[in-house]
Every structure is written in C-alpha cells, then in structure tokens.
mmCIF file with all atom_site columns, C-alpha atoms in Angstrom:
data_model
loop_
_atom_site.group_PDB
_atom_site.id
_atom_site.type_symbol
_atom_site.label_atom_id
_atom_site.label_alt_id
_atom_site.label_comp_id
_atom_site.label_asym_id
_atom_site.label_entity_id
_atom_site.label_seq_id
_atom_site.pdbx_PDB_ins_code
_atom_site.Cartn_x
_atom_site.Cartn_y
_atom_site.Cartn_z
_atom_site.occupancy
_atom_site.B_iso_or_equiv
_atom_site.pdbx_formal_charge
_atom_site.auth_seq_id
_atom_site.auth_comp_id
_atom_site.auth_asym_id
_atom_site.auth_atom_id
_atom_site.pdbx_PDB_model_num
ATOM 1  C CA . UNK B 1 1  ? -74.455 125.434 311.991 1.00 0.00 ? 1211 UNK B CA 1
ATOM 2  C CA . UNK B 1 2  ? -74.631 127.318 308.778 1.00 0.00 ? 1212 UNK B CA 1
ATOM 3  C CA . UNK B 1 3  ? -77.222 130.385 310.726 1.00 0.00 ? 1213 UNK B CA 1
ATOM 4  C CA . UNK B 1 4  ? -73.972 130.834 313.495 1.00 0.00 ? 1214 UNK B CA 1
ATOM 5  C CA . UNK B 1 5  ? -71.305 131.105 310.402 1.00 0.00 ? 1215 UNK B CA 1
ATOM 6  C CA . UNK B 1 6  ? -73.520 133.506 308.244 1.00 0.00 ? 1216 UNK B CA 1
ATOM 7  C CA . UNK B 1 7  ? -73.350 135.427 311.593 1.00 0.00 ? 1217 UNK B CA 1
ATOM 8  C CA . UNK B 1 8  ? -70.060 134.894 312.040 1.00 0.00 ? 1218 UNK B CA 1
ATOM 9  C CA . UNK B 1 9  ? -69.367 136.409 308.824 1.00 0.00 ? 1219 UNK B CA 1
ATOM 10 C CA . UNK B 1 10 ? -72.329 139.448 309.271 1.00 0.00 ? 1220 UNK B CA 1
ATOM 11 C CA . UNK B 1 11 ? -69.422 140.687 312.615 1.00 0.00 ? 1221 UNK B CA 1
ATOM 12 C CA . UNK B 1 12 ? -66.555 140.161 310.436 1.00 0.00 ? 1222 UNK B CA 1
ATOM 13 C CA . UNK B 1 13 ? -67.657 142.168 308.333 1.00 0.00 ? 1223 UNK B CA 1
ATOM 14 C CA . UNK B 1 14 ? -69.154 144.893 310.609 1.00 0.00 ? 1224 UNK B CA 1
ATOM 15 C CA . UNK B 1 15 ? -65.379 144.854 311.885 1.00 0.00 ? 1225 UNK B CA 1
ATOM 16 C CA . UNK B 1 16 ? -63.910 145.257 308.262 1.00 0.00 ? 1226 UNK B CA 1
ATOM 17 C CA . UNK B 1 17 ? -65.983 148.164 307.667 1.00 0.00 ? 1227 UNK B CA 1
ATOM 18 C CA . UNK B 1 18 ? -64.980 149.592 311.246 1.00 0.00 ? 1228 UNK B CA 1
ATOM 19 C CA . UNK B 1 19 ? -61.562 149.404 310.832 1.00 0.00 ? 1229 UNK B CA 1
ATOM 20 C CA . UNK B 1 20 ? -62.039 150.490 307.331 1.00 0.00 ? 1230 UNK B CA 1
ATOM 21 C CA . UNK B 1 21 ? -64.237 154.159 308.134 1.00 0.00 ? 1231 UNK B CA 1
ATOM 22 C CA . UNK B 1 22 ? -61.433 154.446 311.358 1.00 0.00 ? 1232 UNK B CA 1
ATOM 23 C CA . UNK B 1 23 ? -57.880 154.039 308.046 1.00 0.00 ? 1233 UNK B CA 1
ATOM 24 C CA . UNK B 1 24 ? -60.200 156.459 305.678 1.00 0.00 ? 1234 UNK B CA 1
ATOM 25 C CA . UNK B 1 25 ? -60.309 158.710 308.969 1.00 0.00 ? 1235 UNK B CA 1
ATOM 26 C CA . UNK B 1 26 ? -56.569 158.353 309.361 1.00 0.00 ? 1236 UNK B CA 1
ATOM 27 C CA . UNK B 1 27 ? -55.874 158.427 305.973 1.00 0.00 ? 1237 UNK B CA 1
ATOM 28 C CA . UNK B 1 28 ? -57.798 162.279 305.580 1.00 0.00 ? 1238 UNK B CA 1
ATOM 29 C CA . UNK B 1 29 ? -55.942 163.808 308.651 1.00 0.00 ? 1239 UNK B CA 1
ATOM 30 C CA . UNK B 1 30 ? -52.765 162.558 307.466 1.00 0.00 ? 1240 UNK B CA 1
ATOM 31 C CA . UNK B 1 31 ? -53.678 163.765 303.678 1.00 0.00 ? 1241 UNK B CA 1
ATOM 32 C CA . UNK B 1 32 ? -54.255 166.776 305.528 1.00 0.00 ? 1242 UNK B CA 1
ATOM 33 C CA . UNK B 1 33 ? -51.125 167.118 307.541 1.00 0.00 ? 1243 UNK B CA 1
ATOM 34 C CA . UNK B 1 34 ? -48.816 165.985 304.560 1.00 0.00 ? 1244 UNK B CA 1
ATOM 35 C CA . UNK B 1 35 ? -50.729 169.144 301.859 1.00 0.00 ? 1245 UNK B CA 1
ATOM 36 C CA . UNK B 1 36 ? -50.265 171.719 305.114 1.00 0.00 ? 1246 UNK B CA 1
ATOM 37 C CA . UNK B 1 37 ? -46.585 171.425 305.796 1.00 0.00 ? 1247 UNK B CA 1
ATOM 38 C CA . UNK B 1 38 ? -46.309 171.105 302.076 1.00 0.00 ? 1248 UNK B CA 1
ATOM 39 C CA . UNK B 1 39 ? -47.765 174.487 301.874 1.00 0.00 ? 1249 UNK B CA 1
ATOM 40 C CA . UNK B 1 40 ? -45.457 175.674 304.667 1.00 0.00 ? 1250 UNK B CA 1
ATOM 41 C CA . UNK B 1 41 ? -42.398 174.156 302.619 1.00 0.00 ? 1251 UNK B CA 1
ATOM 42 C CA . UNK B 1 42 ? -43.975 176.349 299.454 1.00 0.00 ? 1252 UNK B CA 1
ATOM 43 C CA . UNK B 1 43 ? -43.460 179.249 301.546 1.00 0.00 ? 1253 UNK B CA 1
ATOM 44 C CA . UNK B 1 44 ? -40.157 179.399 302.896 1.00 0.00 ? 1254 UNK B CA 1
ATOM 45 C CA . UNK B 1 45 ? -38.416 177.240 299.868 1.00 0.00 ? 1255 UNK B CA 1
ATOM 46 C CA . UNK B 1 46 ? -34.685 178.040 300.799 1.00 0.00 ? 1256 UNK B CA 1
ATOM 47 C CA . UNK B 1 47 ? -35.075 177.683 304.063 1.00 0.00 ? 1257 UNK B CA 1
ATOM 48 C CA . UNK B 1 48 ? -35.276 173.974 303.135 1.00 0.00 ? 1258 UNK B CA 1
ATOM 49 C CA . UNK B 1 49 ? -33.289 173.505 300.408 1.00 0.00 ? 1259 UNK B CA 1
ATOM 50 C CA . UNK B 1 50 ? -29.979 174.099 302.376 1.00 0.00 ? 1260 UNK B CA 1
ATOM 51 C CA . UNK B 1 51 ? -31.255 171.078 305.014 1.00 0.00 ? 1261 UNK B CA 1
ATOM 52 C CA . UNK B 1 52 ? -31.686 168.916 301.587 1.00 0.00 ? 1262 UNK B CA 1
ATOM 53 C CA . UNK B 1 53 ? -28.032 169.240 300.858 1.00 0.00 ? 1263 UNK B CA 1
ATOM 54 C CA . UNK B 1 54 ? -25.782 167.607 302.085 1.00 0.00 ? 1264 UNK B CA 1
ATOM 55 C CA . UNK B 1 55 ? -22.582 168.499 304.753 1.00 0.00 ? 1265 UNK B CA 1
ATOM 56 C CA . UNK B 1 56 ? -19.789 167.955 301.634 1.00 0.00 ? 1266 UNK B CA 1
ATOM 57 C CA . UNK B 1 57 ? -21.030 170.913 300.032 1.00 0.00 ? 1267 UNK B CA 1
#
C-alpha cells in the first residue's frame, strides 16, 4: 500500500513538473510580447497618449 502511494506521489510530482515547465514557457512568451509592445509604445508615444485620454478632454 505504501509503495503504491509513493508511485502515485511521484506521478503527481512529474505532472506538476510538466505543468510548471509549460507555465514557464507561456510566461516567457507573455513577457517577450509585453516587452515588444512596450518598445512599440515608446517608438510612437503620441498615438498611444491620445487613446489614453478620456473623450471629455
């Protein structure tokens, strides 16, 4: 019984490992795209500022 629990625990650890690896991959992609959009915002700041202002101004 304890052997089964150890095997099951190892399987859970493996699954968690794979999930965290996928999460890190997704996070790297998100961070890269955020950096890219940040750079494009800086290259044309005048267009972005107008969109941020409320319509009442």
